[in-house]
Structure formats: C-alpha cells, structure tokens
XYZ file of C-alpha atoms in Angstrom:
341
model
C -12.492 -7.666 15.463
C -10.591 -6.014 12.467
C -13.553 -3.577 12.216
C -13.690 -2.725 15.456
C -9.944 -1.896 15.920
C -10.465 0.433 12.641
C -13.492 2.089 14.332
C -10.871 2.361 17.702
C -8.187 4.242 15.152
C -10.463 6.361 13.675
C -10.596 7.923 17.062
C -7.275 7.887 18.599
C -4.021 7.849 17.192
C -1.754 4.406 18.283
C 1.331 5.738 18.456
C 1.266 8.432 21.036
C -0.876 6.751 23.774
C 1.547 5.922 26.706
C 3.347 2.509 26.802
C 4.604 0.507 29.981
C 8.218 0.866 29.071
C 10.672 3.009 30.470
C 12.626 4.972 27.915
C 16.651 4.034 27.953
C 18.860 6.040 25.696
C 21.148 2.912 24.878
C 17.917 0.981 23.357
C 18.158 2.994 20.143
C 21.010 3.014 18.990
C 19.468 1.572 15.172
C 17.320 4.974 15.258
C 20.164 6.802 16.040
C 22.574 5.378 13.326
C 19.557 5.754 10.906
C 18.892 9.308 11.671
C 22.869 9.647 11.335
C 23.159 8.380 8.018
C 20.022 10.383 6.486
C 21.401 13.619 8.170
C 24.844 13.317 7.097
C 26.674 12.323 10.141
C 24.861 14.771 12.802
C 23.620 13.006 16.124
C 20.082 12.534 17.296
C 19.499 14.653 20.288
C 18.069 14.028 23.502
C 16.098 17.185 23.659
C 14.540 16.289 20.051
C 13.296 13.004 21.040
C 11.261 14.375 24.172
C 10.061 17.265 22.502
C 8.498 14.875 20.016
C 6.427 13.027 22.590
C 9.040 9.899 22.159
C 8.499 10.072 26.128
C 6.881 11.513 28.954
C 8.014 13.479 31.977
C 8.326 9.842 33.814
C 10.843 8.657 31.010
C 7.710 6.180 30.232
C 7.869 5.639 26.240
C 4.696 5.817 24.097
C 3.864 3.106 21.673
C 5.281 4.697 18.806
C 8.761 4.702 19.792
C 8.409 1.335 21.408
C 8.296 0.353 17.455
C 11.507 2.253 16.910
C 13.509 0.177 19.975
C 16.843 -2.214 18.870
C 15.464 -5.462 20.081
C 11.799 -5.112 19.099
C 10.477 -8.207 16.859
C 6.407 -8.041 17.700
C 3.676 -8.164 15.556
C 3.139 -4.653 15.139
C 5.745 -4.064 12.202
C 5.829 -7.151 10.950
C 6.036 -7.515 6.861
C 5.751 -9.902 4.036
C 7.522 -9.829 0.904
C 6.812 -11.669 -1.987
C 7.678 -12.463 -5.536
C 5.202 -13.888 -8.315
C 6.857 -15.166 -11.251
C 2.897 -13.375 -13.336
C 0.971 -10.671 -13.182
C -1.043 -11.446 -10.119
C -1.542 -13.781 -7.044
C -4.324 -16.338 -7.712
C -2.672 -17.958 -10.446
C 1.034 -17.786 -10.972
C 3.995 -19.426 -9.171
C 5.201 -17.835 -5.956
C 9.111 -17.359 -6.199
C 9.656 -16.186 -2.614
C 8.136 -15.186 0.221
C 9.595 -13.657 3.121
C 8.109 -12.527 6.450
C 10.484 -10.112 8.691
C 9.605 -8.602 11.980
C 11.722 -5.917 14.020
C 12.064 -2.302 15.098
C 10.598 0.242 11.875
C 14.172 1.692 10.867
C 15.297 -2.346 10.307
C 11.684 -2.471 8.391
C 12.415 0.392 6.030
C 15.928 -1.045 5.445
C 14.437 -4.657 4.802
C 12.308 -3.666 2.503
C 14.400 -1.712 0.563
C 17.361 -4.611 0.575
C 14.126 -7.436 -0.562
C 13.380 -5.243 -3.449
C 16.908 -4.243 -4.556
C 18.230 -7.561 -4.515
C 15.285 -8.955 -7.007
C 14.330 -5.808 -9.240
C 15.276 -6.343 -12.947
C 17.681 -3.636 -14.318
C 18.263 -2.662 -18.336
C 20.555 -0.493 -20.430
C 19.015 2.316 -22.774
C 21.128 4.621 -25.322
C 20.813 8.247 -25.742
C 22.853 9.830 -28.269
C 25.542 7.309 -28.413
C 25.401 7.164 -24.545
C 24.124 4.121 -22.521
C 22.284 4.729 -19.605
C 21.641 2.386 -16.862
C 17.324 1.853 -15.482
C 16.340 0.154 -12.701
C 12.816 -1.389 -12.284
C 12.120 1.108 -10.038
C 13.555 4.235 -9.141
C 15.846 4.471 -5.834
C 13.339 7.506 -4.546
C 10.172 6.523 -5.530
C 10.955 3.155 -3.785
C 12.218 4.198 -0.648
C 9.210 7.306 -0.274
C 6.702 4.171 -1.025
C 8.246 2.581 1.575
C 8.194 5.173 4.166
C 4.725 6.207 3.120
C 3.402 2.848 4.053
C 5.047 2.695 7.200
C 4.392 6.593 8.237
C 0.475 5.542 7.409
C -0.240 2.129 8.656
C -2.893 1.138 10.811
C -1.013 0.175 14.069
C -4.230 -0.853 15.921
C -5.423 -3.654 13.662
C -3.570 -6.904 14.752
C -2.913 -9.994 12.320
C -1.701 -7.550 9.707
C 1.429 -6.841 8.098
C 2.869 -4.169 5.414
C 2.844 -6.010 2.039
C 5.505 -5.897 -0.478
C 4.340 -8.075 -3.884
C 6.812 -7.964 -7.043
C 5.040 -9.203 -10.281
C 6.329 -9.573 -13.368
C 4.726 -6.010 -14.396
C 4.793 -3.924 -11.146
C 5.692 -3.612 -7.565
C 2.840 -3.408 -5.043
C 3.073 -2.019 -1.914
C 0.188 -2.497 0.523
C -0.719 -0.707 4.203
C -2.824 -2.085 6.682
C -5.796 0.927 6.695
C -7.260 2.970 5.000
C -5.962 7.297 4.386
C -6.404 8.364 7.930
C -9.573 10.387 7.575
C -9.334 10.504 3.789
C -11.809 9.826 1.559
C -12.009 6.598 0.077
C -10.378 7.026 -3.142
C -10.442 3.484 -5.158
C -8.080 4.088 -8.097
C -6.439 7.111 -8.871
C -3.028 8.033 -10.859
C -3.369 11.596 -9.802
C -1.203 11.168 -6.559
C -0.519 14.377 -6.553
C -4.031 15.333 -5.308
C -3.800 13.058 -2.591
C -4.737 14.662 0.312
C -4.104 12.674 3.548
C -4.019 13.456 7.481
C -1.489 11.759 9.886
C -2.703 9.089 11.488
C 1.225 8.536 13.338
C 1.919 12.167 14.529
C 4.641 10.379 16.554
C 5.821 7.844 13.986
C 5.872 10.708 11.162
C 7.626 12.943 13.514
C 10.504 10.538 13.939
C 10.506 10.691 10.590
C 10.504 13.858 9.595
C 13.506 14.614 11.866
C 15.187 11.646 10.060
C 15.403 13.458 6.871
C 13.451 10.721 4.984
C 9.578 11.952 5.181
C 8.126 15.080 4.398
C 6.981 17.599 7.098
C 4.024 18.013 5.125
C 1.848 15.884 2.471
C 2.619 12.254 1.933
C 5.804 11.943 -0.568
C 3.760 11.320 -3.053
C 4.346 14.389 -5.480
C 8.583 12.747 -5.665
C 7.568 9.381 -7.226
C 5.673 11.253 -9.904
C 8.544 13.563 -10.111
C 10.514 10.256 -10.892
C 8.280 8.701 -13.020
C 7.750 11.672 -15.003
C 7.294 11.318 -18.859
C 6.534 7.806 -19.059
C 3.590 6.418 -21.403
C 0.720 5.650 -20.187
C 1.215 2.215 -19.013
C 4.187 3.413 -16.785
C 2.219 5.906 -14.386
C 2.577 4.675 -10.400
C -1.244 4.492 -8.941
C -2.948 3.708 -5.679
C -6.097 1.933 -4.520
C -7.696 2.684 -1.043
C -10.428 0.720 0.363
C -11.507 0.478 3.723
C -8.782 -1.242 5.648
C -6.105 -0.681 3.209
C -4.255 1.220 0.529
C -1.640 -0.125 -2.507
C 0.583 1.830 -3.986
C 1.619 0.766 -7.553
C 5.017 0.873 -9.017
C 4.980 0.236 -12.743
C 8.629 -2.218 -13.671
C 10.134 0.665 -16.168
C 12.580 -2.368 -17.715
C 9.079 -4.264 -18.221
C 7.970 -2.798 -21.718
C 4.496 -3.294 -22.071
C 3.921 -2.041 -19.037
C 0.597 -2.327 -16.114
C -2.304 -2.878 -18.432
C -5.391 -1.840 -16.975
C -7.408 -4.752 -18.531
C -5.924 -7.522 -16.408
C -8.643 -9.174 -14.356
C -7.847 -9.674 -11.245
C -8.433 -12.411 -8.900
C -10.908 -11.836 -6.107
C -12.054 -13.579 -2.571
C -15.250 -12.586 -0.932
C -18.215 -14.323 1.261
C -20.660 -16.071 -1.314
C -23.138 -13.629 -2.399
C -26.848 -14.790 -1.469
C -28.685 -15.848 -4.109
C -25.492 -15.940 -6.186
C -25.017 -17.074 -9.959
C -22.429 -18.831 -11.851
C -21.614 -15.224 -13.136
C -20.756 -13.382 -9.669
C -17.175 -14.243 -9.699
C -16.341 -12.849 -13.770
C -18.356 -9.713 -12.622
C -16.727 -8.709 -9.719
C -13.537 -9.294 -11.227
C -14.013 -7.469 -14.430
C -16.072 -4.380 -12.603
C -12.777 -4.107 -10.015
C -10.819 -1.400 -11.415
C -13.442 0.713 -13.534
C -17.283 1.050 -14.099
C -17.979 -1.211 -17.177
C -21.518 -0.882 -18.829
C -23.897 -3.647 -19.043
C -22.914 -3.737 -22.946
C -19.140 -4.571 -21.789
C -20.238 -7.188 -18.916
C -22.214 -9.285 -21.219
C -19.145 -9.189 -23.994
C -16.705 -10.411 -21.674
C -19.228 -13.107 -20.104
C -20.222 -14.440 -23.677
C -23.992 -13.913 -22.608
C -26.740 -11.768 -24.108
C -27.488 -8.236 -22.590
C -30.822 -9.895 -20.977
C -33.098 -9.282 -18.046
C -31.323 -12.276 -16.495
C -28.097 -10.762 -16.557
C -29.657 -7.297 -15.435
C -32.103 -8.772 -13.019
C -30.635 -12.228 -11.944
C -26.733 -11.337 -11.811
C -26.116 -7.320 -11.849
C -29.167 -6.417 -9.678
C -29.014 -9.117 -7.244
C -25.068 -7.883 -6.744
C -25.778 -4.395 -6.410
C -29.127 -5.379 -3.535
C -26.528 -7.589 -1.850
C -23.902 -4.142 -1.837
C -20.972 -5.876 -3.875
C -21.159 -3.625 -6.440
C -22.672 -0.262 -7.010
C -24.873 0.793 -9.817
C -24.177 4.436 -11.787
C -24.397 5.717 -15.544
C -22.271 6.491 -18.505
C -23.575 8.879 -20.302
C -27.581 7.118 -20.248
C -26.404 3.675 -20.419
C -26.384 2.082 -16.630
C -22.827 0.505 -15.390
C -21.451 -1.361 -12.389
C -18.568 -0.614 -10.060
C -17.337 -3.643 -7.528
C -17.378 -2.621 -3.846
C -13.644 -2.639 -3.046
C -14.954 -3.039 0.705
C -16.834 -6.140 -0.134
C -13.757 -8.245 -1.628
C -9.940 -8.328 -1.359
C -7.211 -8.915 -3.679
C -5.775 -13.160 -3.793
C-alpha cells in the first residue's frame, strides 16, 4: 500500500486536488494569527488566499488548506516526538514520547515548543564575555521544521513527521522521499540540495507566511548557522525512498555526531541469510566499507565465505550494493531495503 501511494505522489501533487469542504473565512483564524505574527502584525488577505489555489471559484477548499483549518486533528499531520536518553533507538531508554495531531501552523508550533522545552543549553567565554548556546540554533530549528512539513508525503497514510532527540543530535524525519530528487543517502553538502515542490499549495502558504523560502529548501540558513563548527558539528541529511532525516548536531554536546556509531537496523530476513547479515548491514549503513574493514569489525578472516557466503549473497538478494575503492571491492547497504529502529 505504502508503495503504491508513493507511486500515486510521484504523479500528482496532494495538496491542490479539490476537497469536499466549503471554504469559511472564520475556520482559520490559527493561519491567520500565524501569518500575523511572522509578518509583523499585517493581516492575511482574502484575495491572497484564492489566488494561491487555497479555494476554487465554488468556495470548495483543496486538501492543502484543509490541513491548515482551526479544528483539524486527522491523520494527515500527525507527529511523534521523542527523547532517547543514547545515541540511538534500538538500545537506549526512551524518556518521552509524544504524538500530537492538528492543523500544520499548531504542528510547526508543537514542534518547536517539544524541542525547546528539552534541548540542553551551555555558557562559553569570549574575551572575558560569556555567551549563552543552545543545542540547537533558533533558525536552523524552526527552517528544519518547516522543511519537513513544506516536503512531506501527504499521500502515504500511517505516517507521521518524526522528531527524535538523542543524546548527540536532533533528528528530524519526513514521510517521502525529495519530490523528484535524486536519491541522495548521506550528504553534509546541503547546500547542493536541489529539490522540487512536491506542496505547491502547502509551500505557498508558506511562503506568504514569511517562514519558507520562495525558492530552494532553507537549507543554505542552517549551514549559515552552523557555520565554523568542527567536523563532528556539521547538520546532514539521509534520503531514501520513502523518507528523508535531517540531522542537527547538539552544539553543547562536545564530542559531537561520530560517524562510526552503528546503527540499529530492521529489515525482512535475507534468504539464505548468515549469522553475519545483521553486523554488515549495520556497519555498511552510512559509508562503503571495504571487505578489509568488514572482516575487522566482524572478527572473521577476509575469506571466500565472507565474500561468497555473506557479502555476495547480500548484494544477489539487493541489500547492499557492491562498488570499488580504489581496486579493492566494498559494500554499501541499500537504504531502501532497511529502516532505522
């Protein structure tokens, strides 16, 4: 079902198609104090909402601004947030969890309240003066934010925005992948992100609230505020297939995201599977390691059982894919065939 809804969104856009509710200027009045309060004071106009496509010449809404009405709590929007006292899901203590569901200006705000209310802060000095650092910066939070919302995947049903605090970083998931992007895996150049709209409505709302860009995805102000931090402090994303994370290193957390952290992985069994599948896929998820490097980290010789048995076995059954380093063969896990625990 999930993959059939992405195929459907590949080839229509959600939020404009026409809706069976009637438009009524007193329903938004939470868009209206939102677009307010990022435009300093000015009022939302009629005439901007219909030229946007919020509705049509019958007053009959389209599904996009049905997300943006006072009283709506469906499935659509809805959000989890959660806290991990570690560095990952599978194996640490969950601290909180909290699901919320209601209109997308509400979202935005709830998200940005969850993380506020549990992000660590710390005091630097600088020439005899102290300064004051949050986790994560006010800007690059909130464009994160918007980002995921402007982008998600409003056609796949029995998924939700993810926010995940760790003791490291701040993850922040959409359902789908870049509307008509490539691909991407992991990249810290976000920058060079180039991504079409897949919410021309949604976006447009946006746009006229002050708090998206009219063009590009935001992306280019978070590295703007996480600019001259080391290496272990540079905000990165991951795209698969029905999803993309955005990565917010915790600038109070000193060590930073380290890159060698293993995470932990579901996935259906892989046929004629070994006792080594799980420690492959795991270690091969955010880089290309070499055959040398798998067989270090498993404890096992470089043999033609692990080459044969274990890595070519994976790469016939597509869960990872097979490439070089220089002459020296490596392996890559399929983002598409696994998900994050």
């Amino acid at each position: 079902m999930v993959k059939d809804e992405s195929i459907k969104s590949k080839n229509a856009q959600y939020d404009i198609l026409t809706s069976d509710k009637i438009y009524e200027a007193s329903h938004f009045k939470d868009l209206k104090t939102f677009y307010s309060t990022h435009n300093n004071g000015k009022e939302l106009k009629e005439k901007a909402l219909q030229s946007m496509g919020f509705y049509d010449e019958n007053n009959m809404l389209a599904n996009g601004a049905v997300l943006f009405q006072d009283d709506y709590q469906g499935k659509k929007t809805e959000i989890k947030c959660s806290v991990f006292s570690g560095f990952n899901k599978g194996s640490e203590k969950i601290i909180t969890i909290n699901r919320y569901n209601g209109n997308i200006t509400s979202s935005i705000n709830y998200m940005m309240d969850f993380v506020n209310q549990r992000m660590n802060h710390s005091l630097i000095k600088l020439d005899n003066v102290r300064k004051n650092i949050d986790a994560y910066p006010q800007r690059a939070l909130f464009e994160g934010i918007v980002n995921a919302i402007a982008h998600r995947d409003y056609f796949l049903d029995g998924t939700q925005i993810q926010v995940d605090m760790f003791k490291d970083r701040l993850e922040i998931s959409s359902p789908g992948s870049f509307y008509r992007g490539e691909k991407i895996g992991k990249t810290y150049d976000l920058s060079g992100i180039i991504s079409k709209r897949r919410n021309e409505l949604i976006s447009s709302v946006l746009v006229s609230c002050n708090v998206m860009e009219a063009a590009g995805t935001g992306f280019d102000k978070i590295m703007e505020e996480y600019q001259g931090v080391d290496e272990a402090h540079r905000p990165y994303i991951y795209s698969t297939s029905d999803h993309f994370t955005l990565v917010l290193p915790d600038l109070t957390y000193s060590e930073g995201v380290e890159d060698n952290k293993i995470p932990h992985l579901e996935y259906v069994p892989v046929a004629n599977g070994t006792k080594y599948d799980d420690a492959v896929l795991s270690f091969c998820y955010y880089q290309a390691r070499k055959v040398s490097e798998i067989a270090e980290y498993l404890g096992v010789s470089d043999s033609s059982y692990l080459r044969k048995q274990v890595l070519e076995n994976l790469a016939r059954e597509n869960y990872v894919t097979k490439g070089k380093i220089g002459r020296a063969a490596c392996y890559r896990t399929n983002m598409d065939m696994v998900e994050l625990k």
